XYZ file of C-alpha atoms in Angstrom:
415
model
C 1.578 -10.907 -26.224
C 0.801 -13.683 -23.728
C 1.028 -12.373 -20.157
C 1.049 -14.339 -16.925
C 0.518 -12.224 -13.803
C 1.066 -13.726 -10.364
C -0.163 -12.340 -7.042
C -1.489 -14.190 -4.020
C -4.228 -11.578 -3.574
C -5.294 -10.624 -7.105
C -5.008 -7.957 -8.498
C -2.584 -6.447 -5.978
C -0.285 -3.894 -7.590
C -1.433 -4.877 -11.098
C -5.011 -3.586 -10.996
C -4.483 -0.776 -13.477
C -1.912 -2.491 -15.697
C -3.963 -5.604 -16.435
C -7.053 -3.541 -17.236
C -5.077 -1.311 -19.598
C -3.536 -4.316 -21.378
C -6.919 -6.005 -21.690
C -8.449 -2.833 -23.126
C -5.785 -2.695 -25.840
C -6.955 -5.999 -27.284
C -4.731 -8.591 -28.908
C -3.169 -9.800 -25.638
C -3.831 -13.057 -23.836
C -3.770 -12.399 -20.090
C -3.861 -15.023 -17.357
C -3.705 -14.187 -13.644
C -2.505 -16.821 -11.157
C -3.702 -16.259 -7.585
C -4.793 -17.894 -4.344
C -7.742 -15.530 -4.005
C -10.946 -17.490 -4.505
C -13.210 -14.419 -4.677
C -10.894 -12.447 -6.964
C -12.525 -9.591 -8.876
C -13.428 -10.305 -12.483
C -11.751 -8.230 -15.179
C -12.878 -8.358 -18.785
C -10.228 -9.993 -20.935
C -8.367 -11.543 -17.972
C -8.444 -15.297 -17.290
C -8.154 -16.025 -13.566
C -6.582 -19.272 -12.370
C -6.753 -20.116 -8.668
C -4.076 -22.354 -7.196
C -3.663 -23.890 -3.743
C -0.532 -23.797 -1.663
C 1.087 -27.221 -1.599
C 2.137 -26.914 2.055
C 1.640 -24.622 5.046
C 4.113 -24.460 7.914
C 2.708 -25.496 11.302
C 2.015 -22.680 13.753
C 4.548 -24.111 16.176
C 7.169 -24.590 13.436
C 10.723 -23.333 13.744
C 10.497 -19.534 13.678
C 13.599 -18.904 11.588
C 12.416 -21.043 8.685
C 8.594 -20.737 8.774
C 8.512 -17.889 6.242
C 10.467 -19.891 3.681
C 8.496 -23.054 4.451
C 5.273 -21.235 3.617
C 6.876 -19.608 0.575
C 8.096 -22.981 -0.675
C 4.571 -24.366 -0.301
C 3.185 -21.439 -2.278
C 5.935 -21.768 -4.851
C 5.348 -25.461 -5.445
C 1.582 -25.002 -5.646
C 2.047 -22.143 -8.114
C 4.561 -24.005 -10.278
C 2.244 -27.013 -10.491
C -0.480 -24.640 -11.720
C 1.995 -23.159 -14.208
C 2.814 -26.642 -15.501
C -0.872 -27.311 -16.039
C -1.217 -24.057 -17.989
C 1.733 -24.927 -20.207
C 0.484 -28.485 -20.740
C -2.877 -27.000 -21.696
C -1.320 -24.852 -24.401
C -0.685 -21.538 -22.621
C 3.001 -20.598 -22.668
C 3.457 -16.981 -21.540
C 5.782 -14.596 -23.346
C 6.475 -12.862 -20.032
C 5.682 -13.472 -16.356
C 5.081 -10.545 -13.994
C 4.414 -11.076 -10.312
C 4.976 -10.358 -6.639
C 7.864 -12.390 -5.228
C 7.024 -11.838 -1.562
C 5.046 -15.043 -0.994
C 7.397 -17.288 -2.940
C 5.031 -18.016 -5.824
C 7.620 -17.481 -8.573
C 10.498 -19.252 -6.821
C 10.442 -22.406 -8.994
C 9.118 -21.078 -12.317
C 12.546 -21.378 -13.961
C 12.292 -25.153 -13.666
C 9.316 -25.102 -16.056
C 10.103 -22.081 -18.263
C 13.872 -21.495 -18.123
C 13.905 -18.976 -20.969
C 10.733 -16.961 -20.283
C 11.495 -13.420 -19.047
C 10.220 -12.643 -15.560
C 9.714 -9.362 -13.695
C 9.368 -9.660 -9.913
C 7.826 -7.115 -7.562
C 10.218 -6.568 -4.635
C 8.184 -4.822 -1.970
C 10.108 -4.991 1.279
C 13.378 -6.222 2.807
C 13.185 -6.839 6.544
C 15.557 -5.375 9.105
C 15.515 -4.144 12.693
C 16.925 -0.841 11.422
C 15.129 1.847 9.414
C 11.692 0.223 9.317
C 8.791 -0.252 11.760
C 10.605 -2.864 13.861
C 12.459 -0.984 16.583
C 10.965 2.363 15.550
C 8.399 2.772 18.347
C 9.821 2.543 21.893
C 6.427 1.285 23.087
C 6.920 -1.940 21.125
C 9.701 -3.943 22.713
C 11.944 -5.710 20.224
C 12.807 -9.305 20.986
C 16.464 -10.259 21.098
C 15.575 -12.785 18.400
C 14.105 -10.136 16.068
C 17.259 -9.605 13.945
C 17.401 -13.321 13.166
C 13.684 -13.612 12.466
C 13.790 -10.560 10.189
C 16.704 -11.987 8.242
C 14.900 -15.322 8.055
C 12.058 -13.521 6.246
C 14.554 -12.330 3.659
C 15.258 -15.825 2.357
C 12.342 -15.301 -0.059
C 13.702 -12.207 -1.880
C 17.229 -13.617 -1.717
C 16.052 -16.688 -3.640
C 13.905 -14.712 -6.055
C 16.411 -12.052 -7.098
C 18.192 -14.858 -8.971
C 14.937 -16.312 -10.309
C 13.839 -13.146 -12.139
C 15.345 -11.207 -15.027
C 14.298 -7.876 -13.574
C 13.004 -6.564 -10.271
C 10.559 -3.750 -9.640
C 9.972 -1.557 -6.577
C 7.419 1.278 -6.415
C 9.586 3.776 -4.475
C 13.273 4.496 -4.006
C 12.906 3.993 -0.257
C 11.628 0.459 -0.816
C 14.328 -0.396 -3.341
C 17.005 0.941 -1.021
C 15.848 -1.389 1.737
C 17.312 -4.230 -0.309
C 21.047 -4.992 -0.386
C 23.088 -2.886 -2.804
C 23.743 -5.994 -4.866
C 20.009 -5.955 -5.762
C 19.843 -2.329 -6.856
C 21.046 -2.554 -10.447
C 18.491 -5.267 -11.121
C 15.488 -3.380 -9.674
C 13.835 -0.532 -11.543
C 11.837 2.022 -9.563
C 8.405 3.086 -10.747
C 5.140 3.383 -8.852
C 2.162 1.191 -9.754
C 0.458 4.401 -10.835
C -2.349 6.638 -9.570
C -5.441 7.297 -11.674
C -5.337 11.056 -11.305
C -7.858 11.313 -14.151
C -10.412 9.659 -11.861
C -9.177 10.693 -8.409
C -9.948 14.405 -8.463
C -11.293 16.993 -6.033
C -15.076 17.203 -6.013
C -16.729 20.150 -4.299
C -20.123 18.471 -4.674
C -19.146 15.330 -2.775
C -21.432 14.278 0.085
C -21.178 11.728 2.865
C -24.276 10.534 4.723
C -23.879 9.088 8.216
C -26.622 7.201 10.004
C -26.681 9.285 13.196
C -26.621 12.681 11.502
C -29.791 14.050 9.960
C -28.038 15.572 6.962
C -25.229 14.893 4.514
C -21.739 16.139 5.301
C -19.995 18.224 2.640
C -16.761 20.143 2.142
C -18.446 23.090 3.895
C -18.287 21.162 7.155
C -15.153 20.976 9.291
C -14.025 17.418 8.673
C -10.913 15.615 9.916
C -10.223 12.230 8.343
C -7.980 9.296 9.193
C -7.823 6.019 7.326
C -5.861 2.808 7.019
C -6.708 -0.696 5.845
C -6.648 -1.634 9.522
C -6.371 0.621 12.562
C -2.943 -0.410 13.836
C 0.262 0.998 15.286
C 2.282 0.667 12.061
C -0.111 3.192 10.534
C -0.073 5.405 13.631
C -3.582 4.807 14.926
C -2.448 5.046 18.544
C -0.833 8.451 17.963
C -3.890 9.673 16.075
C -6.117 8.757 19.009
C -3.802 10.550 21.435
C -3.997 13.686 19.275
C -7.801 13.628 19.069
C -8.650 15.115 22.490
C -6.501 18.164 21.700
C -8.117 18.565 18.268
C -11.648 18.244 19.586
C -11.020 20.643 22.457
C -9.660 23.333 20.134
C -12.249 22.794 17.367
C -15.702 22.162 18.897
C -17.382 21.884 15.482
C -14.967 19.432 13.903
C -16.242 15.989 12.997
C -13.770 13.128 12.876
C -14.265 10.356 10.293
C -12.177 7.212 10.818
C -11.947 4.540 8.125
C -10.341 1.151 8.719
C -10.869 -2.343 10.041
C -10.004 -3.683 13.476
C -7.624 -6.410 12.333
C -3.827 -6.203 11.927
C -2.147 -6.027 8.530
C 1.379 -5.331 9.756
C 3.189 -5.870 13.036
C 1.939 -7.367 16.263
C -1.485 -7.323 17.844
C -2.407 -5.398 20.976
C -2.589 -7.497 24.129
C -5.745 -5.639 25.169
C -8.859 -7.881 24.979
C -10.521 -5.236 22.805
C -7.552 -5.010 20.468
C -5.781 -1.739 19.741
C -9.068 0.114 19.399
C -10.120 -1.061 22.857
C -6.694 -0.200 24.230
C -6.878 3.367 22.946
C -10.455 3.842 24.120
C -9.319 2.813 27.587
C -6.465 5.322 27.407
C -8.167 8.423 25.939
C -11.859 7.557 25.579
C -12.890 9.633 28.590
C -11.364 12.712 26.913
C -13.286 12.372 23.652
C -16.565 13.777 22.383
C -18.041 10.601 20.937
C -20.905 12.471 19.249
C -18.387 13.987 16.840
C -16.295 10.861 16.322
C -17.405 8.386 13.657
C -15.825 4.963 13.073
C -16.898 3.871 9.602
C -15.061 0.556 9.288
C -13.847 -0.521 5.861
C -15.869 1.283 3.216
C -16.433 0.852 -0.549
C -13.916 2.612 -2.783
C -16.448 5.204 -3.959
C -17.320 6.095 -0.355
C -13.632 6.392 0.496
C -13.234 8.900 -2.332
C -16.141 11.002 -1.102
C -14.766 10.994 2.441
C -11.426 12.377 1.241
C -13.137 14.884 -1.061
C -15.037 16.476 1.847
C -12.046 16.375 4.214
C -10.764 19.683 5.556
C -7.660 18.005 6.936
C -6.552 14.427 6.321
C -4.174 12.736 8.783
C -1.725 10.114 7.521
C 0.518 8.676 10.191
C 2.847 5.812 9.419
C 6.027 4.324 10.738
C 8.804 3.983 8.142
C 7.123 1.396 5.959
C 5.613 0.761 2.534
C 3.854 3.918 1.380
C 0.068 3.545 1.360
C -1.777 4.010 -1.921
C -4.204 6.139 0.102
C -1.583 8.849 0.674
C -0.974 9.424 -3.036
C -4.658 9.006 -3.842
C -5.567 11.614 -1.211
C -2.960 13.963 -2.646
C -4.474 13.386 -6.092
C -7.873 14.399 -4.673
C -6.259 17.621 -3.442
C -6.430 16.887 0.268
C -4.552 18.992 2.794
C -2.576 16.295 4.577
C -0.799 16.208 7.932
C 1.607 13.265 7.759
C 4.356 11.707 9.833
C 7.853 12.952 9.075
C 9.464 9.654 8.044
C 11.626 8.783 5.044
C 9.051 7.049 2.797
C 6.637 9.965 3.251
C 9.355 12.532 2.572
C 9.985 10.849 -0.776
C 6.433 11.700 -1.841
C 5.760 14.936 0.066
C 7.588 18.177 0.809
C 6.752 19.961 4.060
C 4.972 23.262 3.550
C 4.580 22.684 -0.197
C 2.654 19.474 -0.865
C 1.873 18.479 2.710
C 2.615 19.128 6.370
C 5.056 16.827 8.162
C 4.912 16.238 11.902
C 6.698 14.162 14.528
C 5.098 10.705 14.703
C 5.772 10.572 18.453
C 4.285 13.959 19.388
C 0.462 13.841 19.558
C 0.259 17.438 20.733
C 2.302 18.627 17.750
C 0.146 16.535 15.424
C -2.961 18.109 16.941
C -1.528 21.624 16.798
C -0.828 21.303 13.067
C -4.300 19.921 12.361
C -5.917 22.665 14.430
C -3.975 25.331 12.548
C -5.187 23.920 9.219
C -8.767 24.002 10.475
C -8.440 27.482 11.938
C -6.660 29.096 8.995
C -7.663 27.325 5.786
C -6.475 30.202 3.567
C -2.969 29.882 4.974
C -2.837 26.315 3.691
C -4.948 26.712 0.550
C -1.941 26.067 -1.682
C -1.164 22.639 -0.208
C -3.910 20.580 -1.838
C -3.482 21.878 -5.416
C 0.300 21.525 -5.170
C -0.068 17.977 -3.839
C -2.305 17.022 -6.731
C 0.067 18.527 -9.275
C 2.980 16.624 -7.771
C 1.110 13.325 -8.051
C 0.068 14.125 -11.630
C 3.685 14.906 -12.547
C 5.297 11.998 -10.681
C 2.853 9.148 -10.098
C 0.132 9.397 -12.760
C -0.654 5.955 -14.161
C -1.330 6.795 -17.799
C 1.311 9.464 -18.474
C 4.193 8.534 -16.135
C 4.068 5.016 -14.716
C 2.455 3.023 -17.521
C 4.979 4.148 -20.183
C 7.868 3.164 -17.912
C 6.398 -0.264 -17.165
C 5.851 -0.872 -20.893
C 9.444 0.167 -21.648
C 10.730 -2.309 -19.073
C 8.536 -5.106 -20.465
C 9.602 -4.333 -24.035
C 13.276 -4.557 -23.107
C 12.809 -8.228 -22.167
C 10.791 -9.552 -25.120
C 11.569 -9.984 -28.832
C 10.870 -6.971 -31.020
C 7.772 -8.414 -32.749
C 6.063 -8.713 -29.358
C 6.814 -5.198 -28.132
C 3.966 -2.880 -27.244
C 3.902 0.746 -28.477
C 4.833 2.999 -25.547
C 1.839 5.201 -24.675
């Protein structure tokens, strides 16, 4: 089959799927992206396109999202036209609709089936906007949020089928979308993401490697920001360190912002939190590691005694399910998207996002009484294996959905 994948930041949610398809042989796979330094995958042809137009920074706020999406969409459709003119006509197109890239594809290939990834529908209710009282919501926020939704509203008609990775994400969209969106996670490689008692982590200012025998607390996010609860984590730290004088804290994440607004502090959110609680911390036992290679991230989770995952109601991080797959004992915020993946007391420990002392108390109890919580990690892994495993659960469902849209001679045997 001839596949065209589309994602502004290749490979995005399609990392495992494109590699599996390429490994099967017999498929022609092209990936359309804006990412100039995209990773190279054997058997995958990468095509980089440029946005045709970018909205000015001082453009009208209610239409800037669609203006940028339209620029992406026109740039992408021009690249698609070039592919078709060059002899590549895909049998199916699969891509993320969030940046508008697939908005105009029907004008070139009106009969080609398309599956669109619908990640998030904006609202001032039920998501991160308006969730934290510390972040004041502008009176214009409802209109700006709805302005963002022009992109999925256009694209739900452009695609034959939608896809969301969790029920919580699908249910963010209007009910009129639901019958057209199937729910299935991208998939977790539980065959590779396993516990490893021999894992080691070497830090520059410690004269030995850290292992699972050490008392390790971990926190990670792509960027250390409020949407992922960094501020509440930092407020919990003094209580954790005071109660557990031997605990080392490993923090993974960059200092930029992926979601939401930036801190007004000149040092960013990290500087803001250091100003608030820095004088209460033992800096010798606190290690900021920045953004680390994937293999290092795995080792950090594998030696973790207690992993902290704090998020506002938002898109579930891959890292949560990956950490569960590696059998971590996780203390996580008690919000709807987390509850979909984790059951308190069985596969994880849920705490109030707004209560740093309660967060700390739960972490301290895990550190103090590991036997009491010894069942959590294995149960978490089993749940991910049963529900989110790429090869045995998610891949077969994705193949079934693809097969339903293409002629029988093109269909792929379901694994």
